[in-house]
Every structure is written in structure tokens, then in C-alpha cells.
Short mmCIF file of C-alpha atoms in Angstrom, two decimals:
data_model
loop_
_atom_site.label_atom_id
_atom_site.label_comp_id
_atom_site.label_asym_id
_atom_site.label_seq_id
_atom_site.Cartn_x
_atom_site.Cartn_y
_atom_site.Cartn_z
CA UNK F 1 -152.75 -198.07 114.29
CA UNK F 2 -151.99 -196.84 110.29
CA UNK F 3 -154.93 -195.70 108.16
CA UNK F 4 -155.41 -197.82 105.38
CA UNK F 5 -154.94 -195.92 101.89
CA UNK F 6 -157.51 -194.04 100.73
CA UNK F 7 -156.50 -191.03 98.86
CA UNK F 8 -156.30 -192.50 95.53
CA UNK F 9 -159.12 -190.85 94.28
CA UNK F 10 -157.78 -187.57 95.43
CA UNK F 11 -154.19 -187.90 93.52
CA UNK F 12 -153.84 -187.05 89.92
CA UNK F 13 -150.66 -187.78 87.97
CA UNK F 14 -149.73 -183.56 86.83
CA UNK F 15 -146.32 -184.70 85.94
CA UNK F 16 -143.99 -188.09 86.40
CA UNK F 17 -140.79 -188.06 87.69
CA UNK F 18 -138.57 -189.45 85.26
CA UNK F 19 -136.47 -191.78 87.67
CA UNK F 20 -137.08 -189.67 90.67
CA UNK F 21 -133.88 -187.57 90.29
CA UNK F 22 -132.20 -188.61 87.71
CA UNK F 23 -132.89 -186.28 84.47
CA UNK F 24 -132.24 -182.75 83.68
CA UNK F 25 -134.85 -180.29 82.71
CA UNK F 26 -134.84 -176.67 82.45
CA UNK F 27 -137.03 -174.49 85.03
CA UNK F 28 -140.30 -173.92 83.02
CA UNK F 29 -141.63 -171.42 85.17
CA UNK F 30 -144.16 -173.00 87.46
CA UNK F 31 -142.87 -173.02 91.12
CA UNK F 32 -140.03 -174.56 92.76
CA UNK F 33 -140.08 -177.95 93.92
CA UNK F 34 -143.04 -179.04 91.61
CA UNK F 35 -142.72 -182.83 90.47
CA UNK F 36 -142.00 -181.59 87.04
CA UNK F 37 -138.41 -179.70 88.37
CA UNK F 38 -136.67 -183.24 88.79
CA UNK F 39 -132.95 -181.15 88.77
CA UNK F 40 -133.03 -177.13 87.74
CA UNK F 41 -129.71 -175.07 87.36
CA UNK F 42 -130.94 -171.95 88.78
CA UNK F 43 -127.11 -170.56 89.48
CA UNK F 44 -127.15 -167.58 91.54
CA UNK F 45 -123.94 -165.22 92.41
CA UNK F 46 -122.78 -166.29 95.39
CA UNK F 47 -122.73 -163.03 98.24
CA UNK F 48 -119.10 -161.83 98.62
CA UNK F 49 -119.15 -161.63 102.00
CA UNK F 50 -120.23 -165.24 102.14
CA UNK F 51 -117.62 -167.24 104.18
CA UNK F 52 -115.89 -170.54 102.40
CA UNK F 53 -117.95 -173.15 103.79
CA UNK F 54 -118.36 -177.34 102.30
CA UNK F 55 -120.94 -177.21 99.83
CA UNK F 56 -121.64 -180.31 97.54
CA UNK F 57 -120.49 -179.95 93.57
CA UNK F 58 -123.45 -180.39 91.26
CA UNK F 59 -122.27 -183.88 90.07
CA UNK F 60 -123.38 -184.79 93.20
CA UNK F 61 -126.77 -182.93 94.46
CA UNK F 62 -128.63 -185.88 93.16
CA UNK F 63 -126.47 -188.33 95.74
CA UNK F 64 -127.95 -185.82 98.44
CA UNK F 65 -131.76 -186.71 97.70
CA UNK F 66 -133.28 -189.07 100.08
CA UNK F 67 -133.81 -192.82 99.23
CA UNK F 68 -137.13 -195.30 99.54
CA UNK F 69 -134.32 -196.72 101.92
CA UNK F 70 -133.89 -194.02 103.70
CA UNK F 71 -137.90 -193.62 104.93
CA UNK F 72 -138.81 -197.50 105.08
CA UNK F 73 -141.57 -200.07 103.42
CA UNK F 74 -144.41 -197.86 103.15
CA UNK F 75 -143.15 -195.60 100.75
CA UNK F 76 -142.73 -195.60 96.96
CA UNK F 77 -141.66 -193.64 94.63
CA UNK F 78 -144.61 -190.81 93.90
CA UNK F 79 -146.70 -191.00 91.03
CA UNK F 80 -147.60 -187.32 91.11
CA UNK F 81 -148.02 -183.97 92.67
CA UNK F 82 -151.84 -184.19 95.40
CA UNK F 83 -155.03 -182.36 94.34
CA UNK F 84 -154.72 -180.76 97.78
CA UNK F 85 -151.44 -178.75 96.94
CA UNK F 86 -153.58 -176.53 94.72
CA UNK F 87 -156.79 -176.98 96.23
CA UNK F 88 -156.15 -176.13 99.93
CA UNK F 89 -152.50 -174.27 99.28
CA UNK F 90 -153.04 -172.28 96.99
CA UNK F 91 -155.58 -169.00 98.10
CA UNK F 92 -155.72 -165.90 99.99
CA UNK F 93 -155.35 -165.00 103.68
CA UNK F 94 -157.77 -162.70 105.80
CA UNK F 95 -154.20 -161.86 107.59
CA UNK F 96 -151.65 -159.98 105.24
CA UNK F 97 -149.10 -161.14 107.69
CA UNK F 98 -150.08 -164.71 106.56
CA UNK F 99 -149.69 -164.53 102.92
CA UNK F 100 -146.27 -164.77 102.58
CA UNK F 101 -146.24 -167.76 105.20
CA UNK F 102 -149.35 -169.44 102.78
CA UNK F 103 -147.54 -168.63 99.35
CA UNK F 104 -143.63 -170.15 100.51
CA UNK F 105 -145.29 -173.23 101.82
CA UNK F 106 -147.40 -173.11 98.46
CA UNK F 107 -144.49 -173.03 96.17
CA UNK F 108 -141.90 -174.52 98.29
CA UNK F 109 -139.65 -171.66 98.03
CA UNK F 110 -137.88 -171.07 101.42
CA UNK F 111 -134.53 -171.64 100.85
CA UNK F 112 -134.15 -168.57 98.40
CA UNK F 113 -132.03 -168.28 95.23
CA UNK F 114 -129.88 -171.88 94.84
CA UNK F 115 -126.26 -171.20 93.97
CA UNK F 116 -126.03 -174.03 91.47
CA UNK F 117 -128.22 -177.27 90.45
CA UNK F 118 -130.98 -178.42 93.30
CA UNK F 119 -132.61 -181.76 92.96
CA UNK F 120 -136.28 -183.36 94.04
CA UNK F 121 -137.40 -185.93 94.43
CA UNK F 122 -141.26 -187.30 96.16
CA UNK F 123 -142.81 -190.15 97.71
CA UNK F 124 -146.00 -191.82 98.46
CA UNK F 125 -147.32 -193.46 101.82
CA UNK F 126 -148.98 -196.39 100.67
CA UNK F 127 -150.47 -196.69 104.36
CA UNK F 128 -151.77 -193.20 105.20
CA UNK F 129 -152.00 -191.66 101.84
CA UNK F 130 -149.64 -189.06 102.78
CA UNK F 131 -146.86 -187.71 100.25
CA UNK F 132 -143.22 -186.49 101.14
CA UNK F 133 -141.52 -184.05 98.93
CA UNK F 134 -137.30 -183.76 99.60
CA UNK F 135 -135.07 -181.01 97.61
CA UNK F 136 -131.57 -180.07 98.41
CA UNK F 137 -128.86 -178.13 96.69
CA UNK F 138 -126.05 -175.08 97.23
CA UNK F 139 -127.38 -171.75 98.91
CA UNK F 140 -125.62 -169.14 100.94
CA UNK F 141 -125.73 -169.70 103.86
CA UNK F 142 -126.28 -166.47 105.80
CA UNK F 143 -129.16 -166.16 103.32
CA UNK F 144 -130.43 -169.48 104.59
CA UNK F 145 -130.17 -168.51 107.75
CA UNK F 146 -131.87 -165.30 107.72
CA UNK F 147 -134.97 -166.80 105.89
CA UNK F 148 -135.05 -169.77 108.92
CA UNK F 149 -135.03 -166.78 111.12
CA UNK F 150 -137.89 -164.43 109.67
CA UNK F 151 -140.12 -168.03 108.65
CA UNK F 152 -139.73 -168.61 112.59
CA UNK F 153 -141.09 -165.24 112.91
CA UNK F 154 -143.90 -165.81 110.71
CA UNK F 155 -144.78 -168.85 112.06
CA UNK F 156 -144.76 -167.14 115.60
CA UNK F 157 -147.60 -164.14 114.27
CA UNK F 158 -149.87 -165.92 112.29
CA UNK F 159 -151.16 -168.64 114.38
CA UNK F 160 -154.94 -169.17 112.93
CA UNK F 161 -156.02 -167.18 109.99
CA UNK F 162 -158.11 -168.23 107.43
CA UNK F 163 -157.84 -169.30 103.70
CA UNK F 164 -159.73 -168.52 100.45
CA UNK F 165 -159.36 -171.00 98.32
CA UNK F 166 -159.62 -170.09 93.78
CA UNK F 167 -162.97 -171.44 94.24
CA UNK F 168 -164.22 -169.03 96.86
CA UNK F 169 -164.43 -171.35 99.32
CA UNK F 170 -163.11 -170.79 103.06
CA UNK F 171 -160.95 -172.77 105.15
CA UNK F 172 -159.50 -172.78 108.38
CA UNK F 173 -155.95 -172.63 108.98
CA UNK F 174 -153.54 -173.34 112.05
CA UNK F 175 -149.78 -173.28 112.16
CA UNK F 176 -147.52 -174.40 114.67
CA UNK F 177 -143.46 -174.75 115.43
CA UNK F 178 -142.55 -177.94 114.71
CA UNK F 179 -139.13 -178.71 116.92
CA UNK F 180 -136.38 -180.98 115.14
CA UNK F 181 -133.35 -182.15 117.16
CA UNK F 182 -130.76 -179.42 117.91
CA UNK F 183 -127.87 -181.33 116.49
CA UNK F 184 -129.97 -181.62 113.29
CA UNK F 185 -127.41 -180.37 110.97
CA UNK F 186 -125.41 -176.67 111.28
CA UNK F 187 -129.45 -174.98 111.52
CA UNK F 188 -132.96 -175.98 111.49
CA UNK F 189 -136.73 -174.56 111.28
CA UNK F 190 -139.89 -176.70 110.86
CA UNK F 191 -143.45 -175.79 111.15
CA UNK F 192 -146.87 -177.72 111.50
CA UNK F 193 -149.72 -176.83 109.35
CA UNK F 194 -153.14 -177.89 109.06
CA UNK F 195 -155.92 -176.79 106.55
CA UNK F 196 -159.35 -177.76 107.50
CA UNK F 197 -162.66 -177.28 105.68
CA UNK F 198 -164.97 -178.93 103.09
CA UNK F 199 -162.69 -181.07 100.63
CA UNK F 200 -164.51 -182.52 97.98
CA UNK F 201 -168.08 -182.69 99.65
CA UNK F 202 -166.51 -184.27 103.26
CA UNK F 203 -165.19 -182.03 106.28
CA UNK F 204 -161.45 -182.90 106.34
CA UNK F 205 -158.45 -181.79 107.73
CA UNK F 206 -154.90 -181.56 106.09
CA UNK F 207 -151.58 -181.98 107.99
CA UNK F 208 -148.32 -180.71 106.46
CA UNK F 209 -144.82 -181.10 108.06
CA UNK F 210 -142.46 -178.61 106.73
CA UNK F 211 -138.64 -178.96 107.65
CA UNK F 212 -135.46 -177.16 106.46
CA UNK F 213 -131.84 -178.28 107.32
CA UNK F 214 -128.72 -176.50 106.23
CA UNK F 215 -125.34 -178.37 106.43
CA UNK F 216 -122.47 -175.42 105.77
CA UNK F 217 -123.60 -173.59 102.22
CA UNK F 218 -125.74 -176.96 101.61
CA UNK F 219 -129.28 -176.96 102.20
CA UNK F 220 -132.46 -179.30 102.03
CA UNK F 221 -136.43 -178.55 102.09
CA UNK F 222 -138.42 -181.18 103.06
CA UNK F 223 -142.70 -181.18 103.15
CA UNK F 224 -144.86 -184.11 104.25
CA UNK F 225 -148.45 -184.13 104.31
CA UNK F 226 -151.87 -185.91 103.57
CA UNK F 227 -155.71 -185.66 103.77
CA UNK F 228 -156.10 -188.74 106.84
CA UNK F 229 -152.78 -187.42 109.38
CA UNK F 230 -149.61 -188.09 109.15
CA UNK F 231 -147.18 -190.08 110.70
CA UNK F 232 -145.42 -188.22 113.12
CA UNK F 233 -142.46 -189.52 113.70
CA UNK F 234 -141.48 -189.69 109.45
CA UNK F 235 -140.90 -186.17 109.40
CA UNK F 236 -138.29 -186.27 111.89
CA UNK F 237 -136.86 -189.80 110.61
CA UNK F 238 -136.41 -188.43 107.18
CA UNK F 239 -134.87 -185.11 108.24
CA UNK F 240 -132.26 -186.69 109.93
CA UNK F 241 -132.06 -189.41 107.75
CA UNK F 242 -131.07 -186.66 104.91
CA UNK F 243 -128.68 -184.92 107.15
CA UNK F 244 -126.99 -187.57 107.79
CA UNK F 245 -126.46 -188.33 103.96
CA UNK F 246 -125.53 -184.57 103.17
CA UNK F 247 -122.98 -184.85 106.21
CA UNK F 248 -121.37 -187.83 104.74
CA UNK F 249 -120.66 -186.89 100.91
CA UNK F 250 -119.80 -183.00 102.14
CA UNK F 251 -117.10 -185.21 104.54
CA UNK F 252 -115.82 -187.32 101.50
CA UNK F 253 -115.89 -184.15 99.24
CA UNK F 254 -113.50 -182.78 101.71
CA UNK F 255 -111.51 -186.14 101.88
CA UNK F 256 -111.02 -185.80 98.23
CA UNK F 257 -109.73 -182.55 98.05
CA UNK F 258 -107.07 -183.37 100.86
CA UNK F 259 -105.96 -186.29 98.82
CA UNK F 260 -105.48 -184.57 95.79
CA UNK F 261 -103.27 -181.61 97.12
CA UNK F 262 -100.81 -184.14 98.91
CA UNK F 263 -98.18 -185.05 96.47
CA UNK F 264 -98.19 -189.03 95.39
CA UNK F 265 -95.73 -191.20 97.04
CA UNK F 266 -92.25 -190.95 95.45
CA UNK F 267 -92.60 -187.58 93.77
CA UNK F 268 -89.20 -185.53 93.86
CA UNK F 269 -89.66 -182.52 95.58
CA UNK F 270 -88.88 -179.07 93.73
CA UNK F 271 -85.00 -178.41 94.11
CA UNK F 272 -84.23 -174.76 95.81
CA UNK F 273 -82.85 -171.93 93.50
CA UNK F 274 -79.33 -170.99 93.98
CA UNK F 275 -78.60 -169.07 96.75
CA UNK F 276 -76.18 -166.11 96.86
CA UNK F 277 -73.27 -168.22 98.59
CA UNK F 278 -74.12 -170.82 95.15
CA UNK F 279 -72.67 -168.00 92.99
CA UNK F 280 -69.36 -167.15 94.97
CA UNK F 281 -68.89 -170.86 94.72
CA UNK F 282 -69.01 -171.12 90.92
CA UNK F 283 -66.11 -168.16 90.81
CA UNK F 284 -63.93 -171.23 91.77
CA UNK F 285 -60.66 -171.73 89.90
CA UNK F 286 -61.55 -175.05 87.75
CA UNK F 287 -60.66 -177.98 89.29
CA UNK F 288 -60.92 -177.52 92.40
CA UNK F 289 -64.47 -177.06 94.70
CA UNK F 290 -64.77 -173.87 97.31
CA UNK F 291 -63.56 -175.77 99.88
CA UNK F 292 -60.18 -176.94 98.34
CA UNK F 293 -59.87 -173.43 97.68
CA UNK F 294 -60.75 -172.43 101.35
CA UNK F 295 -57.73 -175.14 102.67
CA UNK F 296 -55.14 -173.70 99.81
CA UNK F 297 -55.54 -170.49 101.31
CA UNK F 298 -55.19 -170.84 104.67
CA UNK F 299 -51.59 -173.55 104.28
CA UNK F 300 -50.18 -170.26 101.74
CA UNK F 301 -51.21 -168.37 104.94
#
């Protein structure tokens, strides 16, 4: 059965999102994937070894982001970043090894350097109080790749550790491989982790989902978590669920293209330059074409 809501006390509005998606704002500074990044151009040279692979234009990153459609009746549009990002996320690790684990789930920065626009967008579970976070946009992909490979790693040598939060206080922390479906887009990596300690004067326990899914050189970051569980299953729902929409408009993309390099029914195609034999023919006496001349020849014969 759902847990009712009961988080709103724990949720402070630290920045709207004007229309989700659908507004432009330059990268102030604070960390990737915040509320406040709605759509950053962070353009990146793209590796010149990198392979031609589909990739979605920026006109159309923000058709990429999930939908409230997309995740079901429970969710809403968010109404701003949790308390618990920076009050269980944010700390040091009694493991050095954990650290960089801790500080890319932190600032949502897994992907690495975007090769063009990346959109966010968030939600809120009205039912458990939880809140899912989607971004997606152009990266290279052996880039993404090796990052899925070494946060696997991580994931593998950290285990438990434990957390100091700005405050000085101590919590314990657990992470765990979170398996996605196999067919889950071109690659995958998720991860389980959950925070637990004194929040706010009650022993509580947060869950985050973390999932990344690359489609050719396009990629997407989701996180879901809350303070009372999470529902299991929306993690995997809305990783496939964005997949599937990033599979779609990379396939139309390509449909596009096609249609625009086949010429348009009725065109003329380009005539052939004269050939060698063209010129001889011209050299004809006027009045009569080469192959009058040819038949001349041969009755004189």
C-alpha cells in the first residue's frame, strides 16, 4: 500500500521551474541538474575520434524530457529542489574511494561535458513524497560510456561508508547496483542509495534511484528519491518510458534527413557533360548529323 504524503514540511521552493523545460537560462554556476538549470548550452568539442552516431539537434532536447504522462497520476510538476539534497547529499566520506561516488550523485554530474543544450525537468509524488529529477542532451558517447563503466566500479568498492554531513552530523550510507533491462537503450548503469541517520530530530532513511541511459551520442540522467521509500517499480517505468521517447525523435530525425536528400518528384536530373565522341561529332560538315556522314562515306567507298 502507498504512503500518504508527508514531506511537505521537508520541501522548500529554492527555485521554480519556469514551465518545466521550456525557458532558457544561462549556467550560473551552481551544479548541474539543479531546478534552476531548466535548459543550459554548455557546448563542448566533440572528441575526433568520436564515431558519427544519431544525436538529437538542440531544437529538440526539450521534446526528449519526460512527461507527467509519461510517469502516471501521482506525479506533478515539482515545486522545488528537497531539503534532503543538501542535507543528506551533500558531506564528506570516511572512504576517499567514496567521495567521488557521494559528490556525482550530489551534483548530478555523470554524464560529463554535454556537447550542446541539455534540458531538466522534475516531479513530485503526491503519494510517497518522493521527487524525480530527468535531464537529457548530446554527449560523446565513448565518454559516456567510460564514465557508466568506472561509476559501476565505484559502486562495486564502496558498499557502506559513512557521511558527514555541513553540520557535523554522521550518517550511514549503503549503495547498491540497481539492474535496468538490457535492451534499455544502446547502454545503461543505475545504482541504489540510501542515507540513513537523524533527519530533522526523527531516525529516517533516504532512498535514491539513480539511472543513466545513452541512445547513440544522446544521453539521459535520471534520480528518484524521498524521505518514506520509493516506489520501485517508477524508476524503471520512467527509464524506459524516456528511452523510448529519445528512440523515437532520434528515428524521425533520421527520417528527415533521408527525405530531404532524395530529390522531389519531377525534378530533371543533371544532364552529363560532353563526352569526347560529343566533340568529333560537332566537326560535322553542316547539315548533315555524324551518322549521315558515316553512310556518305561508306556508298563513296
Amino acid at each position: 500500500m502507498r504512503r500518504p504524503y508527508r514531506v511537505l514540511a521537508r520541501v522548500v521552493v529554492l527555485g521554480m521551474l519556469a514551465g518545466a523545460a521550456a525557458c532558457v537560462a544561462d549556467d550560473p554556476g551552481y551544479p548541474r541538474g539543479f531546478p534552476e538549470a531548466a535548459v543550459v548550452d554548455d557546448t563542448a568539442s566533440p572528441s575526433p575520434s568520436a564515431p558519427p552516431a544519431p544525436a538529437l539537434t538542440d531544437a529538440r532536447v526539450r521534446s526528449a524530457l519526460l512527461r507527467q504522462d509519461d510517469l502516471g497520476d501521482a506525479w506533478a510538476g515539482t515545486q522545488g529542489a528537497a531539503t534532503w539534497r543538501d542535507g543528506l547529499l551533500k558531506g564528506r566520506t570516511d572512504r576517499p574511494e567514496c567521495q567521488e561516488l557521494l559528490d556525482a550523485v550530489y551534483t548530478e554530474d555523470v554524464l560529463g561535458k554535454p556537447r550542446g543544450e541539455t534540458a531538466v525537468t522534475g516531479f513530485d509524488d503526491d503519494e510517497y513524497g518522493a521527487q524525480l529529477r530527468y535531464q537529457v542532451g548530446a554527449y560523446d558517447r565513448a565518454d559516456v560510456d567510460t564514465r557508466l563503466g568506472h561509476l559501476r566500479q565505484l559502486v562495486d568498492e564502496c558498499g557502506e561508508f559513512t557521511i558527514t554531513g555541513t553540520q557535523g552530523r554522521e550518517y550511514g550510507a549503503e549503495v547498491t547496483p540497481v539492474e535496468l533491462p538490457g535492451d534499455l537503450g544502446d547502454a545503461r548503469q543505475g545504482l541504489r542509495l540510501v542515507v540513513s541517520g537523524d533527519v530533522e530530530g526523527e531516525d529516517s532513511a533516504l532512498t535514491l534511484d539513480l539511472a543513466t541511459v545513452r541512445v547513440g551520442d544522446t544521453a539521459a540522467l535520471l534520480t528518484h528519491g524521498g524521505l518514506y521509500g520509493i516506489d520501485d517499480t517508477a524508476t524503471r517505468d520512467a527509464a524506459q518510458a524516456g528511452a523510448k521517447r529519445l528512440q523515437k525523435l532520434l528515428k524521425k530525425e533520421q527520417q528527415e534527413k533521408k527525405a530531404k536528400k532524395k530529390p522531389e518528384k519531377g525534378e530533371k536530373k543533371p544532364k552529363k557533360a560532353p563526352s569526347d565522341e560529343g566533340s568529333t561529332e560537332e566537326s560535322a560538315p553542316d547539315g548533315q548529323s555524324p551518322d549521315e556522314t558515316s553512310s556518305d562515306e561508306e556508298d563513296s567507298s
